[in-house]
DNA sequence: TTAGACTCGCTATATGGTTATCGATATAAA
DNA sequence: TTTATATCGATAACCATATAGCGAGTCTAA
């Protein structure tokens, strides 16, 4: 969806290289991870799917299936080893080696992300910010320099940065994406509410707040003025 | 969702009241809306599904199906009326009447959302912020007062606020959600990376950045160290 | 006025993900 | 040592969504 997820993150027309794990499962893994780290901190060493499911609101089968994708193997009756499971998820998600990223759009949202130190625990380090606003270029936000967008593609190449984050207004997003592609960036985390046009081999994930907002307001509207009642199922 | 969706927003165990529109379709509607507003600004009055699909990267059938949910009817050969379509989407999503919301957690992300004026165009107005940090209580952020969390449930009831936004750390989120439920809040937009435990009738949408991050780093890791090659399909 | 082409809207099939079921295995208790 | 129970792992049924195909309507152009 988003994904895409889409989840947020909704898959595009078709993926040439089908992922070996469903997008929703991938999205649930960090939840398990967070939960497990908490368990470990409390000194718990073994855990079962039923327990995880019970605590997190999923059914055990689903949890087991998700975890299986990471390659972990559990033992009947006792479940999984907590530290092993944590490692397994981290390895699977590639959280061991850090991805360095460039962020473009030093507005409210961009600033928030720049200040989010916790990302570094999950394999992400934002190393610099970019903007086109002369007022912002040259500033330091949360210890990261704000540079001119012109420099992006060159720097990305030289520093081998593979991940780009777009937090610009919708209008600017496509141009930024083009620039990123030019700089050899492989994956884009896009917070602008537009569908980016990029070469097939570039990974794009949209974090579209308006999609969520749409769901929420639709459901709320539906709850408060229910009169329409589903178009009169004839 | 984020789709939930979970594209972010992943559906929970089961929904008692099945939505009459698929979650993914709901998530795509704002994209169409944004695209259409842009078209209208350029003076274009009629549009076909094929055109929309071509521009946005979907196949025409899907676009048509999504739009049908809003109740719009198009004309063969000419397509849809752009202004009509925009109105249709807005009405369907309930963007005509504003939802007032409370936001809890005046950190980086909370501040960013408070400053996001564009939300008001999409049926959302954040009317106040809450926090537990004494240093923050009493401040004004982007013209919104930061109040003590203690006041939330009472104020929510008196002001009939139905929407809550959680931008706290994971640890605090559940307590905040409980408080919101106590105050009669109907829907929660949750940015904390935890699965909230709330009564069945409360709408919860998770905007879990870590889910997206997981997808991205998995895909990047997969791209750069491909050796494993899918567990050796025996 | 008529032929042609384009596009909508409905119905049917295919795909992907979730849920249910079954057998196997390891622990714990008798 | 034996039996009962909890849990994993795999297979299979099920459901939702995405895709494809077909017929009908309307506009354009000759």
Short mmCIF file of C-alpha atoms (C1' of nucleotides) in Angstrom, two decimals:
data_model
loop_
_atom_site.label_atom_id
_atom_site.label_comp_id
_atom_site.label_asym_id
_atom_site.label_seq_id
_atom_site.Cartn_x
_atom_site.Cartn_y
_atom_site.Cartn_z
CA UNK A 1 0.00 0.00 0.00
CA UNK A 2 1.02 1.73 1.16
CA UNK A 3 2.34 1.29 0.48
CA UNK A 4 2.90 1.97 -2.22
CA UNK A 5 0.57 -0.27 0.53
CA UNK A 6 -0.02 0.69 0.45
CA UNK A 7 0.28 -0.04 0.78
CA UNK A 8 -0.52 3.31 1.43
CA UNK A 9 1.38 1.73 -0.94
CA UNK A 10 -0.77 0.39 -3.60
CA UNK A 11 1.02 -1.59 -6.19
CA UNK A 12 1.26 -0.09 -9.62
CA UNK A 13 0.04 -1.79 -12.76
CA UNK A 14 2.26 -4.80 -12.42
CA UNK A 15 5.49 -5.77 -10.79
CA UNK A 16 7.99 -7.45 -13.05
CA UNK A 17 9.75 -9.06 -10.12
CA UNK A 18 7.05 -10.45 -7.83
CA UNK A 19 7.94 -10.02 -4.20
CA UNK A 20 8.26 -13.22 -2.28
CA UNK A 21 6.40 -11.76 0.66
CA UNK A 22 2.99 -10.06 0.59
CA UNK A 23 3.09 -6.35 1.15
CA UNK A 24 0.77 -6.54 4.19
CA UNK A 25 2.99 -9.10 5.85
CA UNK A 26 5.97 -6.88 5.27
CA UNK A 27 4.10 -4.04 6.89
CA UNK A 28 3.28 -6.10 9.96
CA UNK A 29 6.85 -7.20 10.63
CA UNK A 30 7.92 -3.91 12.23
CA UNK A 31 5.00 -4.21 14.61
CA UNK A 32 6.15 -7.62 15.70
CA UNK A 33 9.64 -6.28 16.01
CA UNK A 34 8.60 -3.45 18.25
CA UNK A 35 6.57 -5.80 20.40
CA UNK A 36 9.40 -8.30 20.67
CA UNK A 37 11.97 -5.72 21.66
CA UNK A 38 9.64 -4.73 24.44
CA UNK A 39 9.33 -8.36 25.52
CA UNK A 40 13.08 -8.79 25.51
CA UNK A 41 13.49 -5.72 27.66
CA UNK A 42 11.21 -7.37 30.17
CA UNK A 43 13.36 -10.46 30.22
CA UNK A 44 11.06 -12.78 28.31
CA UNK A 45 13.02 -15.25 26.23
CA UNK A 46 10.43 -17.40 24.47
CA UNK A 47 7.15 -16.50 22.82
CA UNK A 48 4.40 -18.29 20.89
CA UNK A 49 2.39 -17.12 17.94
CA UNK A 50 -0.81 -17.35 19.91
CA UNK A 51 0.62 -15.02 22.51
CA UNK A 52 1.81 -12.51 19.94
CA UNK A 53 -1.47 -12.67 18.13
CA UNK A 54 -3.43 -12.26 21.33
CA UNK A 55 -1.46 -9.19 22.34
CA UNK A 56 -1.38 -7.55 18.94
CA UNK A 57 -4.85 -8.40 17.74
CA UNK A 58 -4.06 -10.88 15.01
CA UNK A 59 -4.94 -14.51 14.72
CA UNK A 60 -2.09 -16.93 15.44
CA UNK A 61 -2.01 -18.39 11.95
CA UNK A 62 -1.34 -15.07 10.40
CA UNK A 63 1.45 -14.28 12.80
CA UNK A 64 3.06 -17.64 12.12
CA UNK A 65 2.85 -17.12 8.40
CA UNK A 66 4.36 -13.66 8.59
CA UNK A 67 7.21 -14.88 10.74
CA UNK A 68 7.89 -17.79 8.49
CA UNK A 69 8.84 -15.40 5.72
CA UNK A 70 11.82 -14.27 7.78
CA UNK A 71 13.15 -17.80 7.87
CA UNK A 72 12.82 -18.34 11.60
CA UNK A 73 11.98 -21.81 12.82
CA UNK A 74 10.16 -22.36 16.07
CA UNK A 75 9.81 -25.28 18.35
CA UNK A 76 6.46 -26.91 19.11
CA UNK A 77 5.13 -26.33 22.56
CA UNK A 78 7.65 -23.60 23.38
CA UNK A 79 7.36 -21.26 20.43
CA UNK A 80 10.17 -19.02 19.24
CA UNK A 81 13.24 -17.64 20.92
CA UNK A 82 12.67 -13.92 21.37
CA UNK A 83 16.22 -12.72 20.63
CA UNK A 84 16.48 -15.05 17.67
CA UNK A 85 13.20 -13.78 16.32
CA UNK A 86 14.26 -10.17 16.67
CA UNK A 87 17.49 -10.86 14.84
CA UNK A 88 15.64 -12.78 12.20
CA UNK A 89 13.30 -9.88 11.48
CA UNK A 90 16.11 -7.34 11.48
CA UNK A 91 18.19 -9.38 9.10
CA UNK A 92 15.27 -10.03 6.85
CA UNK A 93 14.35 -6.35 6.66
CA UNK A 94 17.92 -5.33 6.12
CA UNK A 95 18.03 -3.24 9.27
CA UNK A 96 21.57 -4.31 9.98
CA UNK A 97 23.20 -2.16 7.40
CA UNK A 98 22.24 1.49 7.37
CA UNK A 99 20.69 3.11 4.31
CA UNK A 100 21.74 6.68 3.85
CA UNK A 101 19.11 9.02 2.48
CA UNK A 102 18.63 12.49 1.08
CA UNK A 103 15.54 14.44 1.98
CA UNK A 104 14.07 17.10 -0.27
CA UNK A 105 11.63 19.70 1.04
CA UNK A 106 12.64 21.28 4.32
CA UNK A 107 9.14 22.30 5.34
CA UNK A 108 7.20 21.22 8.37
CA UNK A 109 7.10 17.58 7.54
CA UNK A 110 10.65 17.45 6.27
CA UNK A 111 11.87 19.05 9.47
CA UNK A 112 9.96 16.52 11.51
CA UNK A 113 11.56 13.63 9.69
CA UNK A 114 15.01 15.16 9.97
CA UNK A 115 14.53 15.27 13.71
CA UNK A 116 13.40 11.71 14.06
CA UNK A 117 16.48 10.05 15.49
CA UNK A 118 14.76 6.73 15.99
CA UNK A 119 14.98 6.04 12.29
CA UNK A 120 18.62 5.18 12.75
CA UNK A 121 17.56 2.12 14.72
CA UNK A 122 15.71 0.92 11.70
CA UNK A 123 18.36 1.19 9.10
CA UNK A 124 17.78 4.76 7.95
CA UNK A 125 20.07 7.75 8.28
CA UNK A 126 19.11 11.00 6.62
CA UNK A 127 22.41 12.63 5.78
CA UNK A 128 21.35 15.89 4.18
CA UNK A 129 18.36 17.98 3.23
CA UNK A 130 17.68 19.90 0.03
CA UNK A 131 15.39 22.73 -0.90
CA UNK A 132 14.93 25.37 -3.55
CA UNK A 133 14.04 28.18 -1.17
CA UNK A 134 17.07 30.51 -0.83
CA UNK A 135 15.95 31.35 2.67
CA UNK A 136 16.39 27.77 3.73
CA UNK A 137 19.52 26.83 1.85
CA UNK A 138 22.48 27.07 4.18
CA UNK A 139 20.48 26.44 7.33
CA UNK A 140 21.11 23.51 9.59
CA UNK A 141 18.05 21.59 10.72
CA UNK A 142 18.55 19.01 13.43
CA UNK A 143 22.25 18.90 12.64
CA UNK A 144 21.69 18.35 8.96
CA UNK A 145 22.69 20.85 6.32
CA UNK A 146 20.10 22.21 3.93
CA UNK A 147 21.62 22.33 0.45
CA UNK A 148 20.46 23.53 -2.90
CA UNK A 149 18.48 21.06 -4.95
CA UNK A 150 20.92 21.63 -7.82
CA UNK A 151 23.58 19.77 -5.89
CA UNK A 152 21.50 16.69 -5.28
CA UNK A 153 22.17 14.51 -8.26
CA UNK A 154 25.88 15.13 -8.18
CA UNK A 155 26.18 14.49 -4.46
CA UNK A 156 24.00 11.42 -4.61
CA UNK A 157 26.32 9.89 -7.14
CA UNK A 158 29.48 10.73 -5.30
CA UNK A 159 28.20 9.63 -1.91
CA UNK A 160 26.39 6.57 -3.29
CA UNK A 161 23.15 7.54 -1.64
CA UNK A 162 20.41 5.18 -2.79
CA UNK A 163 17.34 6.47 -0.99
CA UNK A 164 15.46 9.72 -1.49
CA UNK A 165 12.68 11.20 0.61
CA UNK A 166 10.30 13.72 -0.92
CA UNK A 167 8.45 16.07 1.39
CA UNK A 168 7.78 18.86 -1.04
CA UNK A 169 4.43 20.21 -2.17
CA UNK A 170 2.76 18.15 -4.85
CA UNK A 171 3.75 20.51 -7.64
CA UNK A 172 7.46 20.13 -7.06
CA UNK A 173 7.54 16.40 -6.45
CA UNK A 174 7.92 15.17 -10.00
CA UNK A 175 10.86 17.44 -10.74
CA UNK A 176 12.55 16.33 -7.56
CA UNK A 177 12.01 12.71 -8.44
CA UNK A 178 13.56 13.26 -11.84
CA UNK A 179 16.56 14.82 -10.19
CA UNK A 180 16.89 11.88 -7.83
CA UNK A 181 16.74 9.39 -10.65
CA UNK A 182 19.42 11.34 -12.43
CA UNK A 183 21.59 11.03 -9.34
CA UNK A 184 21.27 7.27 -9.33
CA UNK A 185 18.87 7.00 -6.43
CA UNK A 186 17.22 3.60 -6.33
CA UNK A 187 14.28 4.08 -4.01
CA UNK A 188 11.99 7.00 -3.25
CA UNK A 189 9.86 7.56 -0.18
CA UNK A 190 7.26 9.98 -1.41
CA UNK A 191 5.13 12.05 0.94
CA UNK A 192 3.70 14.27 -1.78
CA UNK A 193 0.20 13.39 -2.91
CA UNK A 194 1.08 12.60 -6.49
CA UNK A 195 1.88 9.50 -8.43
CA UNK A 196 5.45 9.85 -9.56
CA UNK A 197 6.55 8.92 -13.05
CA UNK A 198 9.85 7.12 -12.75
CA UNK A 199 11.69 4.37 -14.63
CA UNK A 200 10.45 0.88 -13.92
CA UNK A 201 13.41 -0.18 -11.86
CA UNK A 202 13.02 2.59 -9.29
CA UNK A 203 11.25 1.61 -6.09
CA UNK A 204 8.61 4.11 -5.02
CA UNK A 205 6.63 4.09 -1.83
CA UNK A 206 3.90 6.61 -1.32
CA UNK A 207 3.05 7.80 2.14
CA UNK A 208 -0.08 9.59 1.16
CA UNK A 209 -1.67 11.26 4.14
CA UNK A 210 -4.64 12.28 2.04
CA UNK A 211 -5.49 8.69 1.31
CA UNK A 212 -5.80 7.96 4.98
CA UNK A 213 -7.67 11.18 5.51
CA UNK A 214 -10.07 10.16 2.79
CA UNK A 215 -10.80 6.87 4.49
CA UNK A 216 -11.33 8.55 7.80
CA UNK A 217 -13.62 11.26 6.59
CA UNK A 218 -15.60 8.83 4.48
CA UNK A 219 -16.14 6.58 7.44
CA UNK A 220 -16.99 9.44 9.75
CA UNK A 221 -19.40 10.96 7.26
CA UNK A 222 -20.94 7.57 6.79
CA UNK A 223 -21.36 7.15 10.52
CA UNK A 224 -23.04 10.49 11.12
CA UNK A 225 -25.28 10.77 8.11
CA UNK A 226 -26.18 7.21 7.48
CA UNK A 227 -29.43 7.98 5.62
CA UNK A 228 -28.25 6.91 2.19
CA UNK A 229 -27.95 3.32 3.34
CA UNK A 230 -26.03 1.78 0.56
CA UNK A 231 -27.98 2.75 -2.50
CA UNK A 232 -31.07 0.68 -1.73
CA UNK A 233 -30.06 -2.85 -2.42
CA UNK A 234 -32.91 -3.66 -4.79
CA UNK B 1 -3.66 1.43 5.06
CA UNK B 2 -3.22 2.05 5.27
CA UNK B 3 -5.33 0.85 4.35
CA UNK B 4 -6.92 0.80 8.19
CA UNK B 5 -4.52 0.24 4.83
CA UNK B 6 -2.84 0.16 5.67
CA UNK B 7 -1.00 0.42 3.06
CA UNK B 8 -0.76 1.37 5.80
CA UNK B 9 -3.69 0.50 7.21
CA UNK B 10 -4.13 -3.12 7.23
CA UNK B 11 -7.51 -4.49 8.05
CA UNK B 12 -7.89 -6.03 11.47
CA UNK B 13 -9.39 -9.43 12.12
CA UNK B 14 -12.74 -8.67 10.61
CA UNK B 15 -14.99 -5.73 10.00
CA UNK B 16 -18.52 -6.10 11.27
CA UNK B 17 -19.89 -3.54 8.87
CA UNK B 18 -18.35 -4.32 5.49
CA UNK B 19 -17.48 -1.18 3.63
CA UNK B 20 -19.28 -0.71 0.37
CA UNK B 21 -16.08 0.40 -1.29
CA UNK B 22 -12.75 -1.41 -1.29
CA UNK B 23 -10.11 0.21 0.82
CA UNK B 24 -7.69 0.54 -2.11
CA UNK B 25 -10.29 2.35 -4.15
CA UNK B 26 -10.92 4.72 -1.30
CA UNK B 27 -7.21 5.42 -1.12
CA UNK B 28 -7.03 6.23 -4.82
CA UNK B 29 -9.87 8.73 -4.82
CA UNK B 30 -7.82 11.59 -3.37
CA UNK B 31 -5.29 11.06 -6.14
CA UNK B 32 -7.96 11.44 -8.76
CA UNK B 33 -9.26 14.47 -6.92
CA UNK B 34 -5.91 16.16 -6.91
CA UNK B 35 -5.41 15.40 -10.57
CA UNK B 36 -8.86 16.69 -11.45
CA UNK B 37 -8.46 19.93 -9.57
CA UNK B 38 -5.33 20.48 -11.55
CA UNK B 39 -7.19 19.78 -14.78
CA UNK B 40 -9.93 22.20 -13.82
CA UNK B 41 -7.41 24.91 -13.11
CA UNK B 42 -6.15 24.43 -16.64
CA UNK B 43 -9.63 24.90 -18.01
CA UNK B 44 -10.34 21.36 -19.02
CA UNK B 45 -13.99 20.48 -18.60
CA UNK B 46 -14.35 16.89 -19.69
CA UNK B 47 -12.18 13.83 -19.09
CA UNK B 48 -12.26 10.15 -19.88
CA UNK B 49 -11.18 7.20 -17.79
CA UNK B 50 -8.56 6.25 -20.31
CA UNK B 51 -7.05 9.70 -20.06
CA UNK B 52 -7.00 9.64 -16.27
CA UNK B 53 -5.56 6.17 -16.26
CA UNK B 54 -2.92 7.09 -18.78
CA UNK B 55 -1.81 10.09 -16.78
CA UNK B 56 -1.88 8.44 -13.39
CA UNK B 57 -0.59 5.01 -14.32
CA UNK B 58 -3.72 2.94 -13.85
CA UNK B 59 -5.69 0.96 -16.33
CA UNK B 60 -8.95 2.60 -17.44
CA UNK B 61 -11.17 -0.12 -16.02
CA UNK B 62 -9.91 0.43 -12.55
CA UNK B 63 -10.38 4.15 -12.75
CA UNK B 64 -13.91 3.69 -13.99
CA UNK B 65 -14.72 1.29 -11.20
CA UNK B 66 -13.32 3.59 -8.55
CA UNK B 67 -15.25 6.54 -9.85
CA UNK B 68 -18.45 4.58 -10.03
CA UNK B 69 -18.41 4.21 -6.26
CA UNK B 70 -18.87 7.95 -5.94
CA UNK B 71 -22.11 7.78 -7.85
CA UNK B 72 -20.96 9.80 -10.85
CA UNK B 73 -22.30 8.85 -14.24
CA UNK B 74 -20.36 9.54 -17.36
CA UNK B 75 -21.31 9.83 -20.95
CA UNK B 76 -19.96 7.54 -23.62
CA UNK B 77 -17.52 9.09 -26.01
CA UNK B 78 -17.07 12.25 -23.93
CA UNK B 79 -16.33 10.87 -20.50
CA UNK B 80 -17.05 12.73 -17.31
CA UNK B 81 -17.56 16.39 -16.51
CA UNK B 82 -14.54 17.52 -14.55
CA UNK B 83 -16.30 19.85 -12.11
CA UNK B 84 -19.06 17.33 -11.56
CA UNK B 85 -16.52 14.63 -10.89
CA UNK B 86 -14.66 16.77 -8.40
CA UNK B 87 -17.87 17.55 -6.56
CA UNK B 88 -18.85 13.93 -6.65
CA UNK B 89 -15.63 12.81 -5.02
CA UNK B 90 -15.74 15.56 -2.42
CA UNK B 91 -19.29 14.74 -1.48
CA UNK B 92 -18.59 11.07 -1.35
CA UNK B 93 -15.58 11.52 0.90
CA UNK B 94 -17.43 13.94 3.13
CA UNK B 95 -15.01 16.75 2.40
CA UNK B 96 -17.81 19.26 2.36
CA UNK B 97 -18.34 19.39 6.08
CA UNK B 98 -15.27 19.92 8.20
CA UNK B 99 -14.19 17.41 10.82
CA UNK B 100 -12.66 19.01 13.86
CA UNK B 101 -9.82 17.12 15.44
CA UNK B 102 -7.63 17.05 18.52
CA UNK B 103 -3.97 16.21 18.18
CA UNK B 104 -1.95 14.66 20.98
CA UNK B 105 1.81 14.76 21.01
CA UNK B 106 3.32 18.13 20.16
CA UNK B 107 6.67 16.79 19.00
CA UNK B 108 8.23 17.11 15.60
CA UNK B 109 5.58 15.26 13.72
CA UNK B 110 2.71 16.79 15.67
CA UNK B 111 4.05 20.25 14.95
CA UNK B 112 4.29 19.44 11.28
CA UNK B 113 0.69 18.34 11.13
CA UNK B 114 -0.49 21.37 13.08
CA UNK B 115 1.16 23.56 10.48
CA UNK B 116 -0.34 21.81 7.53
CA UNK B 117 -3.01 24.25 6.46
CA UNK B 118 -3.95 22.30 3.38
CA UNK B 119 -5.79 19.77 5.49
CA UNK B 120 -8.63 22.25 5.80
CA UNK B 121 -9.32 21.80 2.11
CA UNK B 122 -9.90 18.17 2.75
CA UNK B 123 -12.35 18.32 5.56
CA UNK B 124 -9.96 18.40 8.49
CA UNK B 125 -9.36 21.15 11.01
CA UNK B 126 -7.10 20.52 13.96
CA UNK B 127 -8.47 22.75 16.69
CA UNK B 128 -6.11 22.07 19.56
CA UNK B 129 -3.05 20.13 20.61
CA UNK B 130 -2.38 18.22 23.80
CA UNK B 131 0.73 17.03 25.56
CA UNK B 132 1.92 15.88 28.94
CA UNK B 133 5.20 17.79 28.87
CA UNK B 134 4.86 20.84 31.19
CA UNK B 135 7.34 22.68 29.00
CA UNK B 136 4.99 22.47 26.08
CA UNK B 137 1.67 23.02 27.76
CA UNK B 138 0.66 26.62 27.34
CA UNK B 139 2.59 27.12 24.13
CA UNK B 140 0.96 28.05 20.86
CA UNK B 141 2.07 26.09 17.83
CA UNK B 142 0.92 27.33 14.45
CA UNK B 143 -1.88 29.28 16.13
CA UNK B 144 -3.10 26.29 18.09
CA UNK B 145 -2.95 26.07 21.85
CA UNK B 146 -1.14 23.20 23.50
CA UNK B 147 -3.21 21.98 26.42
CA UNK B 148 -2.75 19.39 29.11
CA UNK B 149 -3.78 15.88 28.21
CA UNK B 150 -5.98 15.83 31.32
CA UNK B 151 -8.35 18.25 29.67
CA UNK B 152 -8.83 16.23 26.54
CA UNK B 153 -11.73 13.97 27.33
CA UNK B 154 -13.74 16.73 28.92
CA UNK B 155 -13.13 19.16 26.07
CA UNK B 156 -13.79 16.57 23.42
CA UNK B 157 -17.20 15.94 24.89
CA UNK B 158 -18.13 19.58 25.24
CA UNK B 159 -16.88 20.55 21.81
CA UNK B 160 -18.17 17.41 20.14
CA UNK B 161 -14.84 16.62 18.59
CA UNK B 162 -15.00 13.25 16.91
CA UNK B 163 -11.51 12.80 15.52
CA UNK B 164 -8.25 12.29 17.38
CA UNK B 165 -4.71 12.31 16.02
CA UNK B 166 -1.96 10.55 17.93
CA UNK B 167 1.63 11.63 17.29
CA UNK B 168 3.14 10.52 20.57
CA UNK B 169 5.90 7.97 21.11
CA UNK B 170 4.74 4.38 21.02
CA UNK B 171 4.76 4.00 24.78
CA UNK B 172 2.22 6.76 25.37
CA UNK B 173 -0.14 5.96 22.53
CA UNK B 174 -2.40 3.46 24.23
CA UNK B 175 -3.08 5.70 27.20
CA UNK B 176 -3.89 8.57 24.88
CA UNK B 177 -6.25 6.40 22.90
CA UNK B 178 -8.05 5.39 26.09
CA UNK B 179 -8.44 9.03 26.99
CA UNK B 180 -9.84 9.80 23.55
CA UNK B 181 -12.36 7.01 23.76
CA UNK B 182 -13.42 8.31 27.15
CA UNK B 183 -14.04 11.69 25.58
CA UNK B 184 -16.33 10.20 22.97
CA UNK B 185 -13.96 10.42 20.05
CA UNK B 186 -15.11 8.22 17.20
CA UNK B 187 -12.09 7.94 14.98
CA UNK B 188 -8.36 7.88 15.63
CA UNK B 189 -5.56 8.65 13.22
CA UNK B 190 -2.61 6.91 14.78
CA UNK B 191 0.97 7.74 13.85
CA UNK B 192 2.50 5.74 16.70
CA UNK B 193 3.89 2.35 15.73
CA UNK B 194 1.58 0.32 17.92
CA UNK B 195 -1.66 -1.48 17.42
CA UNK B 196 -4.19 0.31 19.61
CA UNK B 197 -6.69 -1.57 21.69
CA UNK B 198 -10.01 0.23 21.42
CA UNK B 199 -13.69 -0.70 21.47
CA UNK B 200 -14.98 -2.24 18.27
CA UNK B 201 -16.98 0.75 17.15
CA UNK B 202 -14.01 3.11 17.13
CA UNK B 203 -12.43 3.71 13.73
CA UNK B 204 -8.65 3.47 13.80
CA UNK B 205 -6.29 4.23 10.96
CA UNK B 206 -2.61 3.60 11.39
CA UNK B 207 -0.08 5.72 9.58
CA UNK B 208 2.89 3.64 10.41
CA UNK B 209 6.06 5.08 8.97
CA UNK B 210 8.01 2.06 10.07
CA UNK B 211 5.90 -0.20 7.93
CA UNK B 212 6.84 1.76 4.87
CA UNK B 213 10.42 1.94 5.99
CA UNK B 214 10.43 -1.84 6.36
CA UNK B 215 9.24 -2.28 2.80
CA UNK B 216 11.83 0.09 1.49
CA UNK B 217 14.77 -1.35 3.31
CA UNK B 218 13.73 -4.88 2.48
CA UNK B 219 13.55 -4.04 -1.18
CA UNK B 220 16.82 -2.14 -1.14
CA UNK B 221 18.59 -4.91 0.71
CA UNK B 222 17.15 -7.38 -1.73
CA UNK B 223 18.41 -5.35 -4.64
CA UNK B 224 21.95 -4.96 -3.43
CA UNK B 225 22.63 -8.37 -1.96
CA UNK B 226 20.58 -10.59 -4.17
CA UNK B 227 22.64 -13.73 -3.54
CA UNK B 228 20.02 -15.57 -1.53
CA UNK B 229 17.80 -15.81 -4.56
CA UNK B 230 14.61 -16.91 -3.02
CA UNK B 231 15.51 -19.91 -0.94
CA UNK B 232 16.49 -22.13 -3.86
CA UNK B 233 13.24 -23.18 -5.41
CA UNK B 234 13.91 -26.90 -5.29
"C1'" DT C 1 -29.30 10.50 -42.16
"C1'" DT C 2 -26.24 6.89 -41.41
"C1'" DA C 3 -21.83 4.54 -40.48
"C1'" DG C 4 -18.16 4.27 -37.48
"C1'" DA C 5 -15.57 4.69 -33.43
"C1'" DC C 6 -15.00 5.65 -28.77
"C1'" DT C 7 -16.23 5.06 -24.00
"C1'" DC C 8 -19.20 3.74 -20.32
"C1'" DG C 9 -21.14 0.02 -17.34
"C1'" DC C 10 -21.97 -4.69 -16.36
"C1'" DT C 11 -20.51 -9.53 -15.75
"C1'" DA C 12 -17.09 -13.06 -15.47
"C1'" DT C 13 -12.50 -14.84 -14.62
"C1'" DA C 14 -7.87 -14.71 -12.37
"C1'" DT C 15 -4.83 -13.50 -8.89
"C1'" DG C 16 -3.14 -12.73 -4.28
"C1'" DG C 17 -3.84 -12.83 0.64
"C1'" DT C 18 -6.28 -14.41 4.61
"C1'" DT C 19 -8.36 -17.88 7.27
"C1'" DA C 20 -9.23 -22.75 8.44
"C1'" DT C 21 -7.71 -27.55 8.92
"C1'" DC C 22 -4.59 -31.36 9.65
"C1'" DG C 23 -0.58 -33.89 10.94
"C1'" DA C 24 3.93 -33.82 13.35
"C1'" DT C 25 6.81 -32.78 17.29
"C1'" DA C 26 8.41 -31.40 21.63
"C1'" DT C 27 7.51 -30.57 26.44
"C1'" DA C 28 5.30 -31.65 30.82
"C1'" DA C 29 2.81 -34.42 33.90
"C1'" DA C 30 1.29 -38.97 35.49
"C1'" DT D 1 7.87 -44.70 30.39
"C1'" DT D 2 3.63 -43.27 28.73
"C1'" DT D 3 0.03 -40.00 27.81
"C1'" DA D 4 -1.88 -35.45 27.18
"C1'" DT D 5 -1.44 -30.92 25.43
"C1'" DA D 6 0.28 -26.98 23.22
"C1'" DT D 7 2.46 -25.31 19.27
"C1'" DC D 8 4.64 -25.33 14.86
"C1'" DG D 9 4.54 -26.13 9.68
"C1'" DA D 10 2.18 -27.20 5.50
"C1'" DT D 11 -1.80 -27.72 2.61
"C1'" DA D 12 -6.25 -26.36 1.23
"C1'" DA D 13 -10.48 -23.59 1.07
"C1'" DC D 14 -12.12 -19.08 0.99
"C1'" DC D 15 -12.66 -14.20 0.17
"C1'" DA D 16 -11.57 -9.66 -1.71
"C1'" DT D 17 -9.64 -7.14 -5.24
"C1'" DA D 18 -7.82 -6.60 -9.86
"C1'" DT D 19 -8.14 -7.65 -14.60
"C1'" DA D 20 -10.44 -8.96 -18.80
"C1'" DG D 21 -14.27 -9.25 -22.02
"C1'" DC D 22 -18.64 -7.92 -23.89
"C1'" DG D 23 -22.69 -5.27 -25.04
"C1'" DA D 24 -24.97 -0.72 -25.29
"C1'" DG D 25 -25.18 4.14 -25.90
"C1'" DT D 26 -23.71 8.55 -27.92
"C1'" DC D 27 -21.09 11.63 -30.34
"C1'" DT D 28 -18.62 12.76 -34.81
"C1'" DA D 29 -18.10 12.89 -39.54
"C1'" DA D 30 -19.29 11.77 -44.06
#
